[in-house]
Short mmCIF file of C-alpha atoms and ligand atoms in Angstrom, two decimals:
data_model
loop_
_atom_site.label_atom_id
_atom_site.label_comp_id
_atom_site.label_asym_id
_atom_site.label_seq_id
_atom_site.Cartn_x
_atom_site.Cartn_y
_atom_site.Cartn_z
CA MET A 1 0.00 0.00 0.00
CA PRO A 2 1.44 3.45 -0.84
CA LEU A 3 2.28 5.78 2.01
CA PRO A 4 -0.51 8.28 2.76
CA ARG A 5 -0.46 11.76 1.28
CA ALA A 6 0.17 14.57 3.77
CA THR A 7 -3.47 15.66 3.49
CA THR A 8 -4.74 12.13 4.23
CA LEU A 9 -2.39 11.71 7.17
CA ALA A 10 -3.57 15.04 8.61
CA HIS A 11 -7.15 13.72 8.62
CA ARG A 12 -6.11 10.45 10.26
CA ILE A 13 -4.22 12.20 13.02
CA LEU A 14 -6.78 14.93 13.67
CA ALA A 15 -9.69 12.49 13.71
CA ASP A 16 -8.70 11.47 17.24
CA GLN A 17 -8.14 15.03 18.43
CA ILE A 18 -11.48 16.68 17.70
CA PRO A 19 -14.25 15.75 20.15
CA GLU A 20 -17.87 16.46 19.26
CA GLY A 21 -18.83 20.02 20.11
CA SER A 22 -15.38 21.43 19.23
CA CYS A 23 -14.83 24.78 17.59
CA VAL A 24 -12.26 24.46 14.77
CA VAL A 25 -10.91 26.43 11.79
CA ASP A 26 -10.21 25.57 8.18
CA ALA A 27 -7.84 28.44 7.35
CA THR A 28 -7.68 27.60 3.60
CA VAL A 29 -11.05 26.26 2.46
CA GLY A 30 -10.03 25.72 -1.20
CA ASN A 31 -12.00 22.77 -2.52
CA GLY A 32 -13.56 22.12 0.90
CA HIS A 33 -12.12 18.65 1.61
CA ASP A 34 -10.76 19.73 5.00
CA THR A 35 -13.91 21.74 5.76
CA GLU A 36 -16.04 18.65 5.16
CA PHE A 37 -13.76 16.49 7.30
CA LEU A 38 -13.88 19.01 10.15
CA ALA A 39 -17.65 19.53 9.91
CA ALA A 40 -18.20 15.77 10.14
CA ARG A 41 -16.04 15.57 13.28
CA VAL A 42 -17.49 18.48 15.29
CA GLY A 43 -21.09 17.26 15.20
CA ASP A 44 -24.21 19.40 15.41
CA SER A 45 -23.06 21.04 18.63
CA GLY A 46 -19.71 22.10 17.13
CA ARG A 47 -18.64 24.84 14.77
CA VAL A 48 -16.23 25.15 11.83
CA HIS A 49 -14.97 28.55 10.71
CA GLY A 50 -13.82 28.43 7.08
CA PHE A 51 -11.62 31.12 5.51
CA ASP A 52 -10.69 31.76 1.88
CA VAL A 53 -9.87 34.83 -0.18
CA GLN A 54 -11.43 33.23 -3.33
CA LEU A 55 -15.18 33.64 -3.41
CA ALA A 56 -15.50 30.91 -6.06
CA ALA A 57 -13.71 28.44 -3.75
CA LEU A 58 -16.05 29.29 -0.88
CA GLN A 59 -19.11 28.92 -3.10
CA SER A 60 -18.15 25.49 -4.40
CA ALA A 61 -17.07 24.31 -0.94
CA LYS A 62 -20.38 25.48 0.44
CA GLU A 63 -22.15 23.46 -2.24
CA ARG A 64 -20.08 20.39 -1.28
CA LEU A 65 -21.01 20.79 2.39
CA ARG A 66 -24.67 21.35 1.58
CA ALA A 67 -24.70 18.13 -0.46
CA ALA A 68 -23.18 16.32 2.53
CA GLY A 69 -25.80 17.83 4.87
CA LEU A 70 -23.08 19.61 6.88
CA ASP A 71 -23.36 23.23 5.75
CA HIS A 72 -25.14 24.35 8.93
CA ARG A 73 -22.05 23.54 11.00
CA VAL A 74 -19.87 26.02 9.06
CA ARG A 75 -19.44 29.81 9.25
CA TRP A 76 -17.91 30.99 5.97
CA HIS A 77 -15.49 33.92 5.97
CA HIS A 78 -14.54 35.55 2.67
CA GLY A 79 -11.23 37.03 3.79
CA GLY A 80 -7.67 36.37 4.74
CA HIS A 81 -6.82 33.94 7.52
CA GLU A 82 -4.34 36.51 8.84
CA CYS A 83 -7.49 38.25 10.21
CA LEU A 84 -8.55 35.09 12.07
CA ALA A 85 -8.61 36.77 15.48
CA ASP A 86 -11.01 39.48 14.17
CA TYR A 87 -13.64 36.86 13.36
CA VAL A 88 -13.12 34.10 15.89
CA ALA A 89 -12.98 34.62 19.63
CA ASP A 90 -13.79 31.05 20.73
CA PRO A 91 -11.00 28.77 21.96
CA LEU A 92 -10.08 26.42 19.12
CA GLN A 93 -9.53 22.67 19.23
CA ALA A 94 -7.89 22.46 15.79
CA VAL A 95 -6.75 24.73 12.97
CA MET A 96 -5.94 23.31 9.52
CA PHE A 97 -3.92 24.97 6.76
CA ASN A 98 -3.44 23.58 3.25
CA LEU A 99 -1.05 26.07 1.65
CA GLY A 100 -0.11 26.93 -1.93
CA TYR A 101 -2.59 27.41 -4.76
CA LEU A 102 -5.88 25.74 -5.46
CA PRO A 103 -5.61 23.31 -8.40
CA GLY A 104 -8.27 24.37 -10.90
CA GLY A 105 -8.52 27.80 -9.23
CA ASP A 106 -6.55 31.00 -9.71
CA HIS A 107 -2.88 29.92 -9.48
CA ALA A 108 -1.89 33.52 -8.80
CA LEU A 109 -3.83 33.39 -5.51
CA ILE A 110 -1.25 31.51 -3.48
CA THR A 111 -0.78 31.77 0.25
CA THR A 112 2.16 34.02 1.08
CA THR A 113 4.84 33.78 3.74
CA ASP A 114 3.95 36.96 5.60
CA THR A 115 0.20 36.34 5.89
CA THR A 116 0.68 32.62 6.57
CA LEU A 117 3.01 33.35 9.49
CA ARG A 118 0.60 35.91 10.93
CA ALA A 119 -2.26 33.44 10.66
CA CYS A 120 -0.22 30.65 12.27
CA SER A 121 0.61 32.91 15.23
CA SER A 122 -3.06 33.84 15.69
CA ALA A 123 -4.06 30.20 15.43
CA ALA A 124 -1.45 29.15 17.99
CA ALA A 125 -2.71 31.80 20.42
CA LEU A 126 -6.36 30.74 20.03
CA LEU A 127 -5.76 27.00 20.43
CA VAL A 128 -6.96 25.39 23.65
CA GLU A 129 -4.52 23.30 25.66
CA GLY A 130 -4.64 19.93 23.94
CA GLY A 131 -5.49 21.65 20.65
CA VAL A 132 -3.62 20.97 17.42
CA LEU A 133 -2.39 22.94 14.45
CA SER A 134 -1.97 21.12 11.12
CA ILE A 135 -0.19 22.66 8.13
CA VAL A 136 0.27 21.03 4.71
CA LEU A 137 3.20 22.64 2.85
CA TYR A 138 4.07 22.69 -0.86
CA ARG A 139 7.56 23.45 -2.15
CA GLY A 140 7.05 22.99 -5.90
CA HIS A 141 5.60 26.38 -6.93
CA PRO A 142 7.39 29.75 -6.98
CA GLY A 143 7.58 31.05 -3.40
CA GLY A 144 6.56 27.66 -1.98
CA ALA A 145 9.99 26.60 -0.76
CA GLU A 146 10.51 29.95 0.97
CA GLU A 147 7.07 29.77 2.62
CA ALA A 148 7.64 26.16 3.72
CA GLN A 149 11.03 27.06 5.23
CA ALA A 150 9.57 30.06 7.06
CA VAL A 151 6.72 28.01 8.54
CA GLU A 152 9.13 25.28 9.67
CA THR A 153 11.37 27.87 11.30
CA TRP A 154 8.33 29.42 13.02
CA ILE A 155 7.10 26.08 14.33
CA LEU A 156 10.55 25.21 15.67
CA GLY A 157 10.47 28.50 17.57
CA LEU A 158 7.41 27.46 19.61
CA ASP A 159 8.22 27.02 23.29
CA ALA A 160 9.24 23.36 23.60
CA ALA A 161 7.96 23.30 27.19
CA HIS A 162 4.39 23.78 25.96
CA TRP A 163 4.32 22.44 22.42
CA SER A 164 5.12 19.16 20.75
CA VAL A 165 5.83 19.42 17.04
CA ALA A 166 6.25 16.87 14.27
CA ARG A 167 6.93 16.72 10.53
CA TYR A 168 6.03 14.14 7.87
CA SER A 169 8.05 14.77 4.73
CA PRO A 170 8.70 12.85 1.54
CA LEU A 171 12.33 11.92 0.84
CA GLY A 172 14.38 11.32 -2.29
CA ARG A 173 12.84 11.84 -5.73
CA ARG A 174 9.43 12.74 -4.30
CA ARG A 175 10.79 15.60 -2.23
CA GLU A 176 8.51 18.12 -4.01
CA ALA A 177 5.45 16.26 -2.72
CA PRO A 178 3.59 18.00 0.12
CA SER A 179 4.74 17.65 3.71
CA LEU A 180 2.77 17.90 6.95
CA LEU A 181 3.66 19.88 10.05
CA LEU A 182 1.81 19.38 13.33
CA ALA A 183 1.97 21.37 16.55
CA SER A 184 0.11 20.25 19.64
CA LYS A 185 -0.38 22.65 22.55
CA GLU A 186 0.25 20.73 25.72
CA PRO A 187 -1.73 21.25 28.92
CA ARG A 188 0.10 23.44 31.45
CA LEU A 189 0.39 22.12 34.95
CA ALA A 190 -1.47 24.22 37.49
N1 LIG B 1 -2.19 23.35 -2.70
C1 LIG B 1 -3.34 22.59 -2.23
C2 LIG B 1 -4.58 23.40 -2.19
C3 LIG B 1 -4.39 24.68 -1.41
S1 LIG B 1 -5.81 25.64 -1.50
C4 LIG B 1 -3.54 21.35 -3.15
O1 LIG B 1 -2.79 21.22 -4.12
O2 LIG B 1 -4.44 20.56 -2.86
C5 LIG B 1 -5.25 27.10 -0.75
C6 LIG B 1 -6.40 28.07 -0.63
O3 LIG B 1 -5.94 29.14 0.18
C7 LIG B 1 -6.86 28.68 -1.96
O4 LIG B 1 -8.21 28.41 -2.18
C8 LIG B 1 -6.59 30.18 -1.77
O5 LIG B 1 -7.61 31.00 -2.33
C9 LIG B 1 -6.58 30.30 -0.27
N2 LIG B 1 -5.84 31.46 0.26
C10 LIG B 1 -4.77 32.10 -0.26
N3 LIG B 1 -4.40 33.11 0.55
C11 LIG B 1 -5.25 33.11 1.61
C12 LIG B 1 -5.41 33.91 2.79
N4 LIG B 1 -4.57 34.91 3.04
N5 LIG B 1 -6.42 33.61 3.63
C13 LIG B 1 -7.27 32.58 3.39
N6 LIG B 1 -7.18 31.80 2.29
C14 LIG B 1 -6.19 32.05 1.42
#
């Protein structure tokens, strides 16, 4: 069996980390795969906040969620995830990023290092203890390698006393394939 893609592995790992009733964020809605996964996990008492700067992406994702009967669990935000804290005040159980451009969408509308780092910092601050941040990185497009490096550097800078971090990366000829970064906020002792 082939090894899982970074996006698939993110779902497998997060599935255990999102109890029903959680409030979570899909920071890059794109085609809505992550939004649908999150909406299924949080249940009717939970909430997903979905962000994207492409209206067309939000519209088709919304259609996907409606078809799955999950649309009512999602608040859609047409705007940049760097403004996360302006829209979401609730403590978050999980925040997912899937960076780069949307295949089939506008390839000029890629995530950028500066806004991605700002969004990651906001997400880290809003996570509950026991919450998890998941970031799928792409190095193959212009600017992708720089963004990936910056996010890895940022994640390594998280206080090791309170965070555990991990990376799943392809090796060898497949090194341009996406990689997955995870950061879990550990409970502080009273
Ligand atoms: N590269 C992935 C898909 C990534 S989709 C793959 O190959 O499967 C990334 C999404 O992020 C796009 O829909 C894009 O519109 C969105 N995006 C770009 N900048 C953003 C920002 N600042 N805030 C929120 N979404 C953003």
